[in-house]
mmCIF file of C-alpha atoms in Angstrom:
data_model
loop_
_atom_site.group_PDB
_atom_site.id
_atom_site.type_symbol
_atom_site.label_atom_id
_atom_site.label_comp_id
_atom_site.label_asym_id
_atom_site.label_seq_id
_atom_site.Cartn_x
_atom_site.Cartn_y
_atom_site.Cartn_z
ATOM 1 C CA UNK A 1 -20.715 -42.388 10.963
ATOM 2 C CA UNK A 2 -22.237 -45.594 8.729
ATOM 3 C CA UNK A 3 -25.417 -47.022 10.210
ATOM 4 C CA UNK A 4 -25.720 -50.473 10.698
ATOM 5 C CA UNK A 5 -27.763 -53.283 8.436
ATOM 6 C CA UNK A 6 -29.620 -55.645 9.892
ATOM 7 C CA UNK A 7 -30.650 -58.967 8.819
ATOM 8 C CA UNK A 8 -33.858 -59.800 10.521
ATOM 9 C CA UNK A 9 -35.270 -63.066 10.263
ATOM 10 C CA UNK A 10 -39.628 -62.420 11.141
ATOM 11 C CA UNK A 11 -40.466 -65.887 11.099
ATOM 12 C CA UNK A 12 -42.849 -68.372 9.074
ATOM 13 C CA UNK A 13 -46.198 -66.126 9.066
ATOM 14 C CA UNK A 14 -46.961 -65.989 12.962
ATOM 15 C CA UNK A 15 -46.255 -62.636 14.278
ATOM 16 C CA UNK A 16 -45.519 -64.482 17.446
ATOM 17 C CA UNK A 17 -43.020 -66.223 16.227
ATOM 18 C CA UNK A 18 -40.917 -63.126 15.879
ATOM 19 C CA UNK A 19 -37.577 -63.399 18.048
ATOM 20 C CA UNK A 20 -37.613 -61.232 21.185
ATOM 21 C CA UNK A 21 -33.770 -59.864 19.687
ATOM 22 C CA UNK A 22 -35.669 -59.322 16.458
ATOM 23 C CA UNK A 23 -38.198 -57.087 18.120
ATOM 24 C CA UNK A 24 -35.675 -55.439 20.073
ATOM 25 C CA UNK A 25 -33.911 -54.950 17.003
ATOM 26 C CA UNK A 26 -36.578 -53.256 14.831
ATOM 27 C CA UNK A 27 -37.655 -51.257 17.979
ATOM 28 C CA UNK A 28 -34.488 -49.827 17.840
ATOM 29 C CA UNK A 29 -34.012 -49.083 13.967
ATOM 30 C CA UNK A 30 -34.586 -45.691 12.118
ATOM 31 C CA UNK A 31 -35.453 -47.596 8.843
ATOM 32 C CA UNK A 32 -37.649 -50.790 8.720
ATOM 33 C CA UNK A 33 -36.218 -51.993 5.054
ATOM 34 C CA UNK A 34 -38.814 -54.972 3.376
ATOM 35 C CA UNK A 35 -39.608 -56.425 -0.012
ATOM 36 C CA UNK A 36 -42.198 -55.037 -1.512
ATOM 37 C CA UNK A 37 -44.479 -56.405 -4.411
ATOM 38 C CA UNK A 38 -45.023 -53.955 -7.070
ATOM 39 C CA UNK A 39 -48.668 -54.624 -7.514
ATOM 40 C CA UNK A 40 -50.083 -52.750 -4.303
ATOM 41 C CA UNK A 41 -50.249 -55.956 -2.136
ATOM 42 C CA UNK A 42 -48.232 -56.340 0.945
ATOM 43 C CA UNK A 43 -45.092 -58.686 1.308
ATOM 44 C CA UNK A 44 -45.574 -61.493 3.580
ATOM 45 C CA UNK A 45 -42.784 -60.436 5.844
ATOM 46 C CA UNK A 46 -44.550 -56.707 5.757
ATOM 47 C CA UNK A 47 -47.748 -58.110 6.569
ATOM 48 C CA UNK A 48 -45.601 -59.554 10.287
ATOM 49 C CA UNK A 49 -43.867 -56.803 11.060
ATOM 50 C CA UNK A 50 -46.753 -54.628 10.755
ATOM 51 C CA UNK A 51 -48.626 -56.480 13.299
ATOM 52 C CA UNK A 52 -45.907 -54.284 15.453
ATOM 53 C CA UNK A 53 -44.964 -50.966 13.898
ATOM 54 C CA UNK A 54 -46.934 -48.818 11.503
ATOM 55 C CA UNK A 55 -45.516 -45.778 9.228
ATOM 56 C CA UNK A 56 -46.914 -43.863 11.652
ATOM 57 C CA UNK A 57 -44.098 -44.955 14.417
ATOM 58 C CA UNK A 58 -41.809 -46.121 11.885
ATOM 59 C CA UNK A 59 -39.971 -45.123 8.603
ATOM 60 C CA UNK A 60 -40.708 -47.548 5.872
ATOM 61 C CA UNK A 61 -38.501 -48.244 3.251
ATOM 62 C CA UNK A 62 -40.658 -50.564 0.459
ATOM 63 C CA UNK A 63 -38.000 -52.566 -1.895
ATOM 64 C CA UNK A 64 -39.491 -54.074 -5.281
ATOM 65 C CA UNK A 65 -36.765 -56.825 -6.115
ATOM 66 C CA UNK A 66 -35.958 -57.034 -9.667
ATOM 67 C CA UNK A 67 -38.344 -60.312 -11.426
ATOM 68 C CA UNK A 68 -35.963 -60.648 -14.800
ATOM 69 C CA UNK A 69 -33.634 -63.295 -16.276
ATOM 70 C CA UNK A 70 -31.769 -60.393 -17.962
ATOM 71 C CA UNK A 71 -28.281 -60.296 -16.117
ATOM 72 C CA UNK A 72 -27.341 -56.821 -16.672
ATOM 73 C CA UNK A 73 -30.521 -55.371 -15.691
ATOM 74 C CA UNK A 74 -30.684 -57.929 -12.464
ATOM 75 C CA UNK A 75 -27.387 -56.392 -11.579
ATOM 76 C CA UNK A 76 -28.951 -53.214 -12.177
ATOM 77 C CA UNK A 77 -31.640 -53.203 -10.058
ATOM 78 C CA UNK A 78 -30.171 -54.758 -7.239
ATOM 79 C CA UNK A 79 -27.374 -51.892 -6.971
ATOM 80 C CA UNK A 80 -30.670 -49.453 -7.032
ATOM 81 C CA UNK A 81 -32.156 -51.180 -3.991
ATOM 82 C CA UNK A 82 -29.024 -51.310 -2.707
ATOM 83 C CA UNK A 83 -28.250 -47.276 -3.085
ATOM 84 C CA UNK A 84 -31.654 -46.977 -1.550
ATOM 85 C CA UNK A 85 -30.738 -48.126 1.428
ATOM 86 C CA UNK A 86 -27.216 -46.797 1.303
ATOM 87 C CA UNK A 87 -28.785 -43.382 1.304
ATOM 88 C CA UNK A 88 -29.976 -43.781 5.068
ATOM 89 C CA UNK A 89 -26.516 -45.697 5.909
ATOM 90 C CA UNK A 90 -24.994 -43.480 5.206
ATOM 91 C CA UNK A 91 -26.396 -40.734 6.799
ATOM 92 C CA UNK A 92 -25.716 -42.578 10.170
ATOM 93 C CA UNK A 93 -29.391 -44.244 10.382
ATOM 94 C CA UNK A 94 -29.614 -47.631 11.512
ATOM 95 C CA UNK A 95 -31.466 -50.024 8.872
ATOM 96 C CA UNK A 96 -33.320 -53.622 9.451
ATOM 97 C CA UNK A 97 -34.277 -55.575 6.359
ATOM 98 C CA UNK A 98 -36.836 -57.867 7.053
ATOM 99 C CA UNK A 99 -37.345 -61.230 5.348
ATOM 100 C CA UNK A 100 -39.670 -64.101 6.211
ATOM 101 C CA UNK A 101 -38.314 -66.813 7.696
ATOM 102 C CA UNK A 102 -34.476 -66.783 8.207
ATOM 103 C CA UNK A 103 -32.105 -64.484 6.545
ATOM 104 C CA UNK A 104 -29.690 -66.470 5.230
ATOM 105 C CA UNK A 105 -32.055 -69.400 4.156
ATOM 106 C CA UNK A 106 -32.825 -69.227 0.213
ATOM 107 C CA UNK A 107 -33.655 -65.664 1.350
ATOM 108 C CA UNK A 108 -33.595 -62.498 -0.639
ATOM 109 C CA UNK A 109 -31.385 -60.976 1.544
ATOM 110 C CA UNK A 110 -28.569 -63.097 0.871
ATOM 111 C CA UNK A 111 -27.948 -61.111 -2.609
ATOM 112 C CA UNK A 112 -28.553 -58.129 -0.781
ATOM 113 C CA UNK A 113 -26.366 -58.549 2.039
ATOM 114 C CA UNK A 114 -23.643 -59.775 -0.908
ATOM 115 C CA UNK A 115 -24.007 -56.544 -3.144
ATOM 116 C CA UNK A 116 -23.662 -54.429 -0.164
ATOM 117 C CA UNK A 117 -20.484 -55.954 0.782
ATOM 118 C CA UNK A 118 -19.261 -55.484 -2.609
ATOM 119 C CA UNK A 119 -20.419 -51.666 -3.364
ATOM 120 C CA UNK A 120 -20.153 -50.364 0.372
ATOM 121 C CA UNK A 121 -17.473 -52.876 2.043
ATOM 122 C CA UNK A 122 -17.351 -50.301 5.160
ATOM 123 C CA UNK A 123 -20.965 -50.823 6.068
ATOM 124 C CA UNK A 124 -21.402 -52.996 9.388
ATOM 125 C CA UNK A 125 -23.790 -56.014 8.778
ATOM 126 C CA UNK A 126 -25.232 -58.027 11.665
ATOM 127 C CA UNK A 127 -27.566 -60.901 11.617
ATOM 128 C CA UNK A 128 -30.724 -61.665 13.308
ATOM 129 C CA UNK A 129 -31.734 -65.749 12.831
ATOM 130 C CA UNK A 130 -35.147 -66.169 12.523
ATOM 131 C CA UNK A 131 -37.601 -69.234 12.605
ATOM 132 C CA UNK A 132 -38.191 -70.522 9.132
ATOM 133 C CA UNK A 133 -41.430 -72.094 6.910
ATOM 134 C CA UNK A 134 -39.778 -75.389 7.351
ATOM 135 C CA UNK A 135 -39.319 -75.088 11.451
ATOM 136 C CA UNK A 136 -42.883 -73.678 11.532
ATOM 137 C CA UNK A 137 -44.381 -76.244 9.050
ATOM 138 C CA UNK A 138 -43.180 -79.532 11.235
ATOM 139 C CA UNK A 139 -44.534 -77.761 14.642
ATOM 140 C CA UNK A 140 -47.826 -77.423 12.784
ATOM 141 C CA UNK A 141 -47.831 -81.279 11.357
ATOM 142 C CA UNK A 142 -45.973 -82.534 14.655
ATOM 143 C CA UNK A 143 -43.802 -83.951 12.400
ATOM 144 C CA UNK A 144 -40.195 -84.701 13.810
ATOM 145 C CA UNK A 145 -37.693 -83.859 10.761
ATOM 146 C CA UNK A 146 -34.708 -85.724 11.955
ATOM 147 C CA UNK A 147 -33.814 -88.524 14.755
ATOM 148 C CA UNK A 148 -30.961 -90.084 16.191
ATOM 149 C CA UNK A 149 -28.425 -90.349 12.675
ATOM 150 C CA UNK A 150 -31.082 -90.269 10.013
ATOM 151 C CA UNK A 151 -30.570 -87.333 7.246
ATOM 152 C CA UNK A 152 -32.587 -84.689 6.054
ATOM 153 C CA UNK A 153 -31.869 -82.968 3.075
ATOM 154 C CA UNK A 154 -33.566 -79.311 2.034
ATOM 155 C CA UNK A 155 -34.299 -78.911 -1.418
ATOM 156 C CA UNK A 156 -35.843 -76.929 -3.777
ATOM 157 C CA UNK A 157 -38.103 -78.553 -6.345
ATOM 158 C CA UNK A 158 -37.554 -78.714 -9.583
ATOM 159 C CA UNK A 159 -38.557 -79.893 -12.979
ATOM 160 C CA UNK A 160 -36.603 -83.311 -13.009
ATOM 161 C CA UNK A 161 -38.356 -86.092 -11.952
ATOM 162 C CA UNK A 162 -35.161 -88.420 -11.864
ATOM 163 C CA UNK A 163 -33.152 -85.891 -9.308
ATOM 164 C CA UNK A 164 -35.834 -85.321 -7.484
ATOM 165 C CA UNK A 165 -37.067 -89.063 -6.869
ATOM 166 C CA UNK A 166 -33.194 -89.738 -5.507
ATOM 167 C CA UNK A 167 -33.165 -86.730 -3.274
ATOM 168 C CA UNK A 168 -36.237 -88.720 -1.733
ATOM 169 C CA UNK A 169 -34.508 -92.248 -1.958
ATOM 170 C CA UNK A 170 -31.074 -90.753 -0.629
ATOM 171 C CA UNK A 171 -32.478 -89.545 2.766
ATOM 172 C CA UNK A 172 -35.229 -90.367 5.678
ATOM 173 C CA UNK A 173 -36.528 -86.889 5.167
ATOM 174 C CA UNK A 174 -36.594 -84.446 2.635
ATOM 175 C CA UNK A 175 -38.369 -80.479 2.875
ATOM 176 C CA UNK A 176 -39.130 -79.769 -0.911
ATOM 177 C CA UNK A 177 -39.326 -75.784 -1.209
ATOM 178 C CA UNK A 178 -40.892 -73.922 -4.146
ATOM 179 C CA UNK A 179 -42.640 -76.875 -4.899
ATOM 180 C CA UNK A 180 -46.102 -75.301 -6.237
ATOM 181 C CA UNK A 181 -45.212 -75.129 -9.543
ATOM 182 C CA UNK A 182 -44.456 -78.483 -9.977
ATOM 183 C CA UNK A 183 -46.324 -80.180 -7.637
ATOM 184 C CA UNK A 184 -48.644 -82.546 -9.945
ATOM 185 C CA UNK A 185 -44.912 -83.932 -10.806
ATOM 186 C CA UNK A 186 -44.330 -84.811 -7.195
ATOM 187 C CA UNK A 187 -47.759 -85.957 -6.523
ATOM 188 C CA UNK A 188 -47.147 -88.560 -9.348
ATOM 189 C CA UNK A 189 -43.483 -88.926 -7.848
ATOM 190 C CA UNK A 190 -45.175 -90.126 -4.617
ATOM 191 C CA UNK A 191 -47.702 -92.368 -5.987
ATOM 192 C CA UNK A 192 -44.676 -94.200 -7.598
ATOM 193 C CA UNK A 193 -42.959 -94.908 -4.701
ATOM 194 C CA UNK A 194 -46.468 -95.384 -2.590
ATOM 195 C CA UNK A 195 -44.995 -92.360 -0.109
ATOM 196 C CA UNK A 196 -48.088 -90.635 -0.382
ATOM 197 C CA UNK A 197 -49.575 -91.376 3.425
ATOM 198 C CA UNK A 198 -45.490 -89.989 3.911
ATOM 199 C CA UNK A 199 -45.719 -86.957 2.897
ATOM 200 C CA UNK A 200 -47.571 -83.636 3.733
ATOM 201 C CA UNK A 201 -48.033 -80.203 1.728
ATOM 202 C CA UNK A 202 -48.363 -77.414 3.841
ATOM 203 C CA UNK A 203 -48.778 -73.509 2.108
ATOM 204 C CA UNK A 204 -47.925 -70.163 4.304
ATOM 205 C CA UNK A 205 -47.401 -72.269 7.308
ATOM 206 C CA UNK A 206 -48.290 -70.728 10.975
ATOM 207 C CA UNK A 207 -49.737 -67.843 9.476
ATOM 208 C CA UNK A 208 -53.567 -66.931 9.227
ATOM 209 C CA UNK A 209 -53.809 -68.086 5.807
ATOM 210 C CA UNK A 210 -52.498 -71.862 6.452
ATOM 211 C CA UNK A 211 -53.597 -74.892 4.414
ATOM 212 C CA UNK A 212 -52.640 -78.309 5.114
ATOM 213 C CA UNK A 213 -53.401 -79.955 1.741
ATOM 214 C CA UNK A 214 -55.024 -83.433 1.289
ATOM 215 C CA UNK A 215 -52.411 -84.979 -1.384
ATOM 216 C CA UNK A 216 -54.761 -87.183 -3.066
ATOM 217 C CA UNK A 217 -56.650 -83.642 -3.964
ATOM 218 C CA UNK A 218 -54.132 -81.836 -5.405
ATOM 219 C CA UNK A 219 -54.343 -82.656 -9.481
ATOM 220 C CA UNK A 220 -54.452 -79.676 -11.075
ATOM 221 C CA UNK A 221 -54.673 -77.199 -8.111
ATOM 222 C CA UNK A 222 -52.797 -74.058 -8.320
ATOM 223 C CA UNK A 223 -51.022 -72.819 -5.848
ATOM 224 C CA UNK A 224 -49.083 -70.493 -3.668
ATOM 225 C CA UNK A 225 -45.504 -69.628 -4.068
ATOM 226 C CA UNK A 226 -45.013 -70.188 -0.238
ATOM 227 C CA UNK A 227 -45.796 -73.938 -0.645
ATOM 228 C CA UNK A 228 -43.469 -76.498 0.800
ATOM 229 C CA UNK A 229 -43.259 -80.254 0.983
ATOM 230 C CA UNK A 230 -42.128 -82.355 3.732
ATOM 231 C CA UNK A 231 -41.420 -86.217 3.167
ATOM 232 C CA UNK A 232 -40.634 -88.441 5.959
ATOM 233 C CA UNK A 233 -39.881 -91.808 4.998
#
């Protein structure tokens, strides 16, 4: 008998924000499956679900994701993580992978999920939604994303000025992910269109370790990967 895989969204950085089906869900699983950073610190979605289980209570199966451009060793690595957790599938153990946020929302797991299908087709894949950095984010700012027929448009940020000052023209609100690493573009974006009093940067949202930036402050600043922007027009 296969085991099941579970796609468990664990939410924004609140551990309280973690779904009652998604606690029922990891309760329940032989194998709690998360992404692991190779340098000794913990994942953010580790750092949630360990305000519930410990190794102690749980098994633990740490994933380092491949960080490489190189296509053939990409594919590589992903069918090792994937024959990782294969190897407790198959032995008839039931196995959650847990991601921040939601699953299938510019989430690691949606490669995952994918190369399972391909390499172990017969392996029984369910879903559990979770809340994501951009729900979480506009709870903390009170900041309604969408009324009535207005558009919102979710979009990582890049490094093209042009594409990314239409995105903002082309709809009332617009949720700029991965934007750290190009954020003294976008600052300079939003002085050009005087949006800046529009617009709010939040990092790790909900979580302990929240900042809600002051825009006019951020020349220069470095930081996190789990950055977003939210501009409402």
């Amino acid at each position: 008998m296969i085991g099941t895989l579970y796609g468990i969204g664990v939410g924004p950085g609140d551990p309280e924000l973690l779904t009652i089906k998604a606690f029922r869900y990891l309760k329940e699983a032989d194998v709690i499956a998360y992404p692991k950073k190779g340098r000794g610190s913990k994942s953010y979605a580790q750092q949630i679900v360990e305000a519930y289980f410990s190794p102690e209570e749980k098994e633990m199966l740490g994933l380092i994701f491949p960080m490489t451009k190189d296509k053939a060793l990409l594919q590589e690595r992903w069918d090792e993580t994937v024959d990782a957790v294969w190897a407790h599938l198959s032995h008839g153990k039931h196995v959650a992978f847990v991601t921040e946020g939601d699953p299938l929302l510019y989430s690691t797991f949606i490669h995952f999920m994918r190369t399972m299908q391909q390499r172990y087709p017969n392996v029984p894949i369910e879903i559990v939604p979770g809340i994501s950095s951009i729900n979480g984010a506009a709870a903390r700012l009170q900041l309604p994303l969408a009324d009535g027929d207005e558009h919102v448009a979710i979009i990582p940020a890049r490094d093209d000025y042009d594409a990314m000052k239409k995105a903002i023209e082309a709809h009332d609100c617009v949720i700029f992910l991965k934007v750290a690493k190009v954020m003294d573009k976008m600052v300079q974006l939003l002085r050009e269109l005087d949006l800046v009093n529009r617009a709010a940067v939040v990092t790790k949202a909900t979580s302990n370790e929240e900042i809600i930036w002051d825009i006019e402050k951020l020349d220069g600043t470095e930081l996190e990967y789990l950055t977003l922007m939210v501009v409402r027009k």
